Short mmCIF file of C-alpha atoms in Angstrom, two decimals:
data_model
loop_
_atom_site.label_atom_id
_atom_site.label_comp_id
_atom_site.label_asym_id
_atom_site.label_seq_id
_atom_site.Cartn_x
_atom_site.Cartn_y
_atom_site.Cartn_z
CA MET A 1 -197.99 63.26 71.41
CA ASN A 2 -201.64 62.39 71.08
CA PHE A 3 -202.84 63.88 67.84
CA SER A 4 -206.24 62.32 68.21
CA PRO A 5 -208.62 63.59 65.53
CA SER A 6 -211.26 63.95 68.18
CA ASN A 7 -209.11 66.39 70.10
CA LYS A 8 -210.52 69.72 69.02
CA ASN A 9 -207.86 71.59 70.94
CA TRP A 10 -205.23 70.24 68.57
CA ALA A 11 -207.25 71.42 65.62
CA ARG A 12 -207.40 74.89 67.11
CA VAL A 13 -203.65 74.87 67.79
CA ALA A 14 -202.99 73.74 64.22
CA LEU A 15 -205.25 76.47 62.85
CA ALA A 16 -203.42 79.09 64.94
CA LEU A 17 -200.02 77.71 63.91
CA ARG A 18 -200.72 77.81 60.19
CA ILE A 19 -202.20 81.32 60.39
CA VAL A 20 -199.29 82.66 62.48
CA LEU A 21 -196.63 80.91 60.39
CA GLY A 22 -198.35 82.03 57.19
CA MET A 23 -198.50 85.65 58.30
CA ILE A 24 -194.85 85.60 59.40
CA PHE A 25 -193.80 84.22 56.02
CA VAL A 26 -195.85 86.85 54.17
CA TYR A 27 -194.34 89.59 56.36
CA ALA A 28 -190.76 88.31 55.83
CA ALA A 29 -191.37 88.20 52.09
CA TYR A 30 -192.85 91.70 52.05
CA LEU A 31 -189.82 93.17 53.86
CA LYS A 32 -187.45 91.58 51.36
CA LEU A 33 -189.49 92.46 48.28
CA HIS A 34 -189.96 96.01 49.53
CA GLU A 35 -186.18 96.62 49.34
CA SER A 36 -183.71 95.96 46.53
CA TRP A 37 -183.05 92.23 45.99
CA ARG A 38 -179.37 93.19 46.04
CA LEU A 39 -179.53 93.87 49.80
CA PHE A 40 -180.77 90.32 50.37
CA ALA A 41 -178.11 88.98 47.99
CA MET A 42 -175.43 90.68 50.11
CA SER A 43 -176.96 89.13 53.27
CA ILE A 44 -176.74 85.71 51.59
CA ASP A 45 -173.12 86.41 50.65
CA SER A 46 -172.22 87.22 54.25
CA TYR A 47 -172.98 83.60 55.27
CA GLN A 48 -169.95 82.61 53.14
CA ILE A 49 -171.63 79.44 51.93
CA VAL A 50 -172.69 80.36 48.41
CA HIS A 51 -169.58 81.29 46.48
CA SER A 52 -171.26 82.26 43.24
CA VAL A 53 -172.73 85.68 42.50
CA PHE A 54 -175.06 84.01 40.00
CA LEU A 55 -176.47 81.69 42.69
CA GLU A 56 -176.71 84.50 45.26
CA THR A 57 -178.61 86.57 42.72
CA TRP A 58 -180.93 83.68 41.89
CA ILE A 59 -181.67 82.89 45.55
CA ALA A 60 -182.18 86.58 46.39
CA LYS A 61 -184.65 86.97 43.54
CA THR A 62 -186.64 83.77 44.12
CA LEU A 63 -186.65 83.04 47.87
CA PRO A 64 -188.86 86.01 48.87
CA TRP A 65 -191.47 84.92 46.29
CA LEU A 66 -191.30 81.36 47.63
CA GLU A 67 -191.83 82.72 51.16
CA LEU A 68 -194.80 84.76 49.97
CA ALA A 69 -196.36 81.80 48.16
CA LEU A 70 -195.77 79.51 51.14
CA GLY A 71 -197.26 82.05 53.55
CA LEU A 72 -200.40 82.41 51.46
CA TRP A 73 -200.59 78.63 51.03
CA LEU A 74 -200.44 78.11 54.81
CA ILE A 75 -203.13 80.72 55.41
CA ALA A 76 -205.35 79.24 52.69
CA GLY A 77 -205.05 75.83 54.33
CA PHE A 78 -205.35 73.56 51.30
CA TRP A 79 -203.18 70.44 51.16
CA LEU A 80 -201.74 71.28 54.59
CA ARG A 81 -199.45 68.28 54.55
CA GLY A 82 -197.57 69.77 51.61
CA SER A 83 -197.35 73.34 52.91
CA ALA A 84 -196.43 72.27 56.47
CA THR A 85 -193.72 69.90 55.23
CA ILE A 86 -192.13 72.51 52.95
CA THR A 87 -192.34 75.11 55.75
CA ALA A 88 -190.64 72.75 58.21
CA LEU A 89 -187.92 71.90 55.70
CA LEU A 90 -187.31 75.56 54.83
CA LEU A 91 -187.19 76.62 58.48
CA SER A 92 -184.84 73.70 59.27
CA GLY A 93 -182.52 75.09 56.60
CA PHE A 94 -182.72 78.66 57.94
CA PHE A 95 -182.26 77.54 61.52
CA GLY A 96 -179.32 75.28 60.65
CA LEU A 97 -177.59 78.10 58.76
CA MET A 98 -178.11 80.48 61.62
CA ILE A 99 -176.66 78.04 64.19
CA TRP A 100 -173.74 77.31 61.86
CA ALA A 101 -172.98 81.02 61.35
CA HIS A 102 -173.23 81.71 65.07
CA PHE A 103 -170.85 78.95 66.08
CA LYS A 104 -168.47 79.87 63.26
CA GLY A 105 -168.26 83.30 64.89
CA LEU A 106 -169.77 85.19 61.96
CA GLU A 107 -171.22 88.44 63.26
CA ILE A 108 -173.60 88.91 60.36
CA ASP A 109 -177.13 89.97 59.58
CA CYS A 110 -179.53 87.07 59.72
CA GLY A 111 -181.33 88.34 56.62
CA CYS A 112 -184.57 86.85 57.95
CA PHE A 113 -186.69 89.98 57.93
CA GLY A 114 -184.72 92.24 55.61
CA PRO A 115 -181.41 93.92 56.46
CA GLY A 116 -180.23 95.17 59.85
CA GLU A 117 -180.86 92.27 62.23
CA LYS A 118 -177.78 90.55 63.64
CA ILE A 119 -177.76 86.82 64.41
CA SER A 120 -178.12 86.44 68.17
CA TRP A 121 -179.65 84.15 70.76
CA ILE A 122 -182.90 86.06 70.23
CA THR A 123 -183.01 85.35 66.47
CA MET A 124 -182.07 81.72 67.14
CA LEU A 125 -184.77 81.37 69.78
CA ARG A 126 -187.30 82.95 67.43
CA ASP A 127 -186.40 80.77 64.44
CA GLY A 128 -186.19 77.70 66.70
CA SER A 129 -189.71 78.40 67.94
CA LEU A 130 -190.98 78.83 64.39
CA LEU A 131 -189.34 75.55 63.42
CA ALA A 132 -190.92 73.78 66.41
CA GLY A 133 -194.30 75.19 65.36
CA ALA A 134 -193.81 74.08 61.76
CA LEU A 135 -192.75 70.58 62.85
CA ALA A 136 -195.79 70.28 65.13
CA LEU A 137 -198.05 71.41 62.28
CA ALA A 138 -196.44 68.93 59.88
CA ALA A 139 -196.77 66.12 62.45
CA TRP A 140 -200.41 67.00 63.00
CA SER A 141 -201.07 67.04 59.26
CA TYR A 142 -199.59 63.52 58.97
CA PHE A 143 -200.87 61.85 62.10
CA GLY A 144 -203.59 63.94 63.66
CA ASN A 145 -206.08 65.23 61.18
CA ARG A 146 -208.13 62.59 59.39
CA ARG A 147 -209.09 65.03 56.69
CA ALA A 148 -205.49 66.25 56.28
CA ARG A 149 -204.26 62.67 56.31
CA HIS A 150 -206.44 61.76 53.40
CA SER A 151 -206.51 65.15 51.73
CA GLN A 152 -205.25 65.64 48.22
CA PRO A 153 -203.71 68.72 46.67
CA GLY A 154 -206.51 71.28 46.35
CA GLU A 155 -208.43 70.25 49.47
CA VAL A 156 -208.67 72.44 52.57
CA ALA A 157 -207.45 70.51 55.63
CA VAL A 158 -208.53 72.61 58.61
CA MET B 1 -127.72 98.70 50.44
CA VAL B 2 -128.71 98.27 46.78
CA ASN B 3 -131.39 95.81 47.87
CA MET B 4 -132.76 98.30 50.39
CA LYS B 5 -132.92 101.01 47.71
CA LEU B 6 -134.69 98.63 45.35
CA CYS B 7 -137.15 97.71 48.08
CA ALA B 8 -137.79 101.38 48.86
CA LEU B 9 -138.32 102.15 45.16
CA ALA B 10 -140.65 99.19 44.73
CA LEU B 11 -142.60 100.21 47.82
CA ALA B 12 -142.85 103.82 46.65
CA ALA B 13 -144.06 102.68 43.22
CA LEU B 14 -146.61 100.35 44.78
CA LEU B 15 -147.90 102.95 47.20
CA GLY B 16 -148.14 105.47 44.39
CA ALA B 17 -150.18 102.98 42.41
CA LEU B 18 -152.65 102.43 45.22
CA PRO B 19 -155.64 104.56 44.32
CA ALA B 20 -157.30 103.92 47.68
CA PHE B 21 -156.97 107.49 48.79
CA ALA B 22 -157.27 110.27 46.24
CA ALA B 23 -157.38 114.00 46.96
CA SER B 24 -159.07 114.60 50.27
CA THR B 25 -160.31 117.28 52.58
CA THR B 26 -159.74 116.75 56.29
CA THR B 27 -162.26 118.07 58.76
CA ALA B 28 -162.26 117.96 62.55
CA LYS B 29 -163.91 114.55 62.31
CA GLY B 30 -162.98 112.36 59.39
CA ARG B 31 -161.70 112.95 55.89
CA GLY B 32 -163.89 113.60 52.89
CA TYR B 33 -163.21 112.45 49.32
CA GLY B 34 -164.92 113.52 46.13
CA ASN B 35 -167.69 115.99 45.53
CA PRO B 36 -169.40 117.05 48.82
CA SER B 37 -172.64 117.66 46.89
CA ALA B 38 -172.62 114.17 45.31
CA PRO B 39 -176.04 112.43 45.38
CA LEU B 40 -174.82 109.65 47.68
CA LEU B 41 -172.81 109.79 50.88
CA ILE B 42 -170.81 106.82 52.14
CA GLU B 43 -169.34 106.84 55.62
CA LEU B 44 -166.49 104.36 55.88
CA TYR B 45 -165.30 103.13 59.29
CA SER B 46 -162.08 101.18 59.34
CA ASP B 47 -159.16 100.41 61.61
CA LEU B 48 -155.57 100.63 60.36
CA GLU B 49 -154.74 97.36 62.14
CA CYS B 50 -157.77 95.26 61.20
CA PRO B 51 -156.94 92.59 58.59
CA ALA B 52 -160.39 92.80 56.94
CA CYS B 53 -159.83 96.56 56.58
CA LYS B 54 -156.54 95.91 54.78
CA VAL B 55 -158.38 93.68 52.29
CA PHE B 56 -161.12 96.31 51.94
CA HIS B 57 -158.63 99.12 51.30
CA GLU B 58 -156.60 97.17 48.80
CA LYS B 59 -159.35 95.36 46.87
CA PHE B 60 -162.73 97.05 47.36
CA LEU B 61 -161.94 100.72 47.98
CA PRO B 62 -159.92 101.34 44.78
CA GLN B 63 -162.95 100.28 42.69
CA LEU B 64 -165.28 102.43 44.76
CA MET B 65 -162.97 105.44 44.40
CA ARG B 66 -162.48 104.94 40.67
CA GLU B 67 -166.09 104.31 39.67
CA TYR B 68 -168.09 106.39 42.14
CA VAL B 69 -166.01 108.89 44.12
CA ASP B 70 -163.75 110.17 41.34
CA THR B 71 -166.76 110.41 39.01
CA GLY B 72 -168.67 112.64 41.46
CA LYS B 73 -171.44 110.12 42.20
CA VAL B 74 -170.44 109.45 45.81
CA TYR B 75 -168.94 111.57 48.56
CA LEU B 76 -166.88 109.36 50.85
CA MET B 77 -166.21 110.22 54.49
CA ASP B 78 -163.39 108.17 55.96
CA TYR B 79 -163.25 107.54 59.72
CA ILE B 80 -160.46 105.67 61.43
CA MET B 81 -161.18 103.68 64.57
CA SER B 82 -158.60 102.43 67.04
CA ASN B 83 -159.62 99.09 68.48
CA HIS B 84 -156.44 97.01 68.14
CA ALA B 85 -153.16 96.81 70.05
CA HIS B 86 -151.23 99.37 67.97
CA SER B 87 -154.18 101.17 66.37
CA VAL B 88 -154.03 104.26 68.57
CA GLU B 89 -150.38 104.84 67.76
CA ALA B 90 -150.99 104.21 64.05
CA SER B 91 -153.99 106.55 63.88
CA GLY B 92 -152.02 109.18 65.78
CA TYR B 93 -149.33 109.18 63.10
CA ALA B 94 -151.93 109.08 60.30
CA PHE B 95 -153.85 112.05 61.73
CA ALA B 96 -150.61 113.93 62.38
CA ALA B 97 -149.56 113.24 58.78
CA ALA B 98 -152.93 114.60 57.62
CA ARG B 99 -151.99 117.94 59.15
CA ILE B 100 -149.00 118.21 56.80
CA GLY B 101 -150.89 116.82 53.79
CA LYS B 102 -149.38 113.33 53.98
CA TYR B 103 -152.35 111.31 55.24
CA ASN B 104 -152.79 109.27 52.09
CA GLU B 105 -149.15 108.23 51.91
CA VAL B 106 -149.06 107.23 55.59
CA ALA B 107 -152.44 105.46 55.63
CA ASN B 108 -151.65 103.52 52.44
CA ALA B 109 -148.25 102.48 53.84
CA LEU B 110 -149.82 101.39 57.13
CA PHE B 111 -152.42 99.26 55.37
CA PHE B 112 -149.87 97.85 52.94
CA ARG B 113 -147.38 96.83 55.65
CA GLN B 114 -150.00 96.06 58.30
CA PRO B 115 -148.92 92.43 59.01
CA GLU B 116 -145.38 93.64 59.74
CA TRP B 117 -146.08 96.45 62.23
CA SER B 118 -149.03 94.65 63.72
CA ALA B 119 -146.71 91.76 64.63
CA ASN B 120 -143.62 93.67 65.76
CA GLY B 121 -145.22 96.90 66.98
CA LYS B 122 -142.77 99.05 65.00
CA VAL B 123 -145.41 101.43 63.64
CA TRP B 124 -143.06 104.36 63.37
CA ASP B 125 -140.66 102.53 61.04
CA VAL B 126 -143.46 102.13 58.49
CA VAL B 127 -144.56 105.76 58.82
CA ALA B 128 -141.01 107.12 58.64
CA ALA B 129 -140.32 105.17 55.44
CA VAL B 130 -142.72 107.35 53.44
CA LEU B 131 -141.71 110.71 54.97
CA SER B 132 -138.71 112.96 54.55
CA PRO B 133 -136.61 113.67 57.68
CA ALA B 134 -138.26 117.09 58.06
CA GLU B 135 -141.74 115.55 57.72
CA GLN B 136 -140.82 112.84 60.21
CA ALA B 137 -139.94 115.45 62.81
CA LYS B 138 -143.23 117.29 62.24
CA VAL B 139 -145.34 114.13 62.37
CA LYS B 140 -143.62 112.87 65.51
CA ALA B 141 -144.31 116.19 67.24
CA LEU B 142 -147.88 116.48 65.93
CA ALA B 143 -148.74 112.94 67.04
CA LYS B 144 -148.47 114.21 70.65
CA ASP B 145 -150.60 117.26 69.91
CA PRO B 146 -153.80 117.42 72.03
CA GLY B 147 -155.78 118.14 68.85
CA VAL B 148 -154.61 114.90 67.24
CA ILE B 149 -155.27 112.92 70.42
CA ALA B 150 -158.74 114.46 70.59
CA GLN B 151 -159.35 113.51 66.94
CA ILE B 152 -158.47 109.86 67.63
CA LYS B 153 -161.01 109.85 70.45
CA ALA B 154 -163.64 111.75 68.44
CA GLU B 155 -163.53 109.35 65.47
CA ASN B 156 -163.52 106.34 67.78
CA ASP B 157 -166.47 107.66 69.78
CA LEU B 158 -168.39 108.47 66.61
CA GLY B 159 -167.76 104.99 65.21
CA ARG B 160 -168.87 103.29 68.41
CA THR B 161 -172.25 104.96 68.18
CA LYS B 162 -172.75 103.86 64.57
CA ILE B 163 -171.07 100.52 63.90
CA GLU B 164 -170.23 97.20 65.54
CA ARG B 165 -167.19 96.10 63.57
CA THR B 166 -164.71 97.28 60.98
CA PRO B 167 -164.76 97.79 58.08
CA THR B 168 -168.30 99.08 57.80
CA MET B 169 -169.82 101.31 55.15
CA LEU B 170 -172.94 103.32 55.79
CA VAL B 171 -174.57 104.35 52.54
CA LEU B 172 -176.79 107.35 53.10
CA ARG B 173 -179.42 108.58 50.70
CA GLY B 174 -181.76 111.19 52.13
CA MET B 175 -183.13 109.85 55.39
CA LYS B 176 -182.36 106.23 54.49
CA GLN B 177 -179.24 104.48 55.70
CA TYR B 178 -177.87 101.13 54.51
CA HIS B 179 -175.31 99.22 56.53
CA PHE B 180 -172.59 97.03 54.92
CA GLU B 181 -169.96 95.16 56.87
CA GLY B 182 -166.79 93.76 55.29
CA SER B 183 -166.34 93.77 51.54
CA PRO B 184 -169.61 92.88 49.80
CA PRO B 185 -169.49 91.35 46.30
CA TRP B 186 -168.55 94.26 44.06
CA ASP B 187 -171.00 93.49 41.23
CA ILE B 188 -173.98 93.36 43.57
CA PHE B 189 -172.89 96.38 45.62
CA SER B 190 -172.23 98.56 42.57
CA GLY B 191 -175.59 97.50 41.15
CA PHE B 192 -177.19 98.63 44.40
CA LEU B 193 -175.43 102.02 44.24
CA ASN B 194 -176.60 102.41 40.63
CA GLU B 195 -180.17 101.66 41.74
CA LEU B 196 -179.95 104.39 44.39
CA LEU B 197 -178.43 106.83 41.92
CA ALA B 198 -181.18 106.09 39.38
CA LYS B 199 -183.80 106.98 41.99
CA GLN B 200 -182.38 110.50 42.40
#
């Protein structure tokens, strides 16, 4: 891909990506924080990966706040390389778990946007698209944007 | 012969110890346990032949009954679905037994010996083991009753509109409904029920 700094279209795409991803993360966090953390803990338990109630509790209490912080960080746009990388890593984890659960035959809630949404091809397509967007944003922040490439924590990239 | 008697006694003691089903009221659709005016309502959908339902009834349900239903905090409605090879026959006997006040004994026995009758199809042997000869005759006749057959269909139809797999619990508080499949971790689930009760 040509992430030429002179290509203003890429800058616009990157701006749209970080705003959309940021808003989605804020929305996902809001839906989880709006309900009891215990509902999210039970969604985590249904993946049958974490076998400790203590860990499930800890993840259920902290992950929505991380999503909220990450969403706001993406929207704010400072140190984009950091926020885009963490977003891509987090979405890779979510997407991998979803694929794993689907092929293991677990008919469970995805837990992505609060309770009540089963893992399906639609949720996988949605999370896959978000991951692709996050990867493109991360790639752009590393190779495309001169300011992002040389930006330090605290600087606005786009 | 002595071994058979010992087995029967052991089974009777075990079934008696299973607190999964306490005193119940049977309605046209489903069976209710506890105080009908309790602040929380839980609808439970299970299948007598589903292995996850056996685990639920033997491990999760006794705690739920002891801590929430028997204490008047939760009213539990129990619905039986029939989605497996011998489920229809098993539910027929269970619903017939309910009509002579023996639902709990029959349902507990069916869950307890599920691997056996699920494999060999001898559902009646399990049911007959917890009934007297007179009760056996009544249950056998009632299982063919159109009312019982209609109840099997009614509970199955109701379940199909509300759930995707068994066991599923629907926790209802006012207009809100929470959906739980399988057996969630007890500590987290009971904490969630306590949160709902505290909001009353």
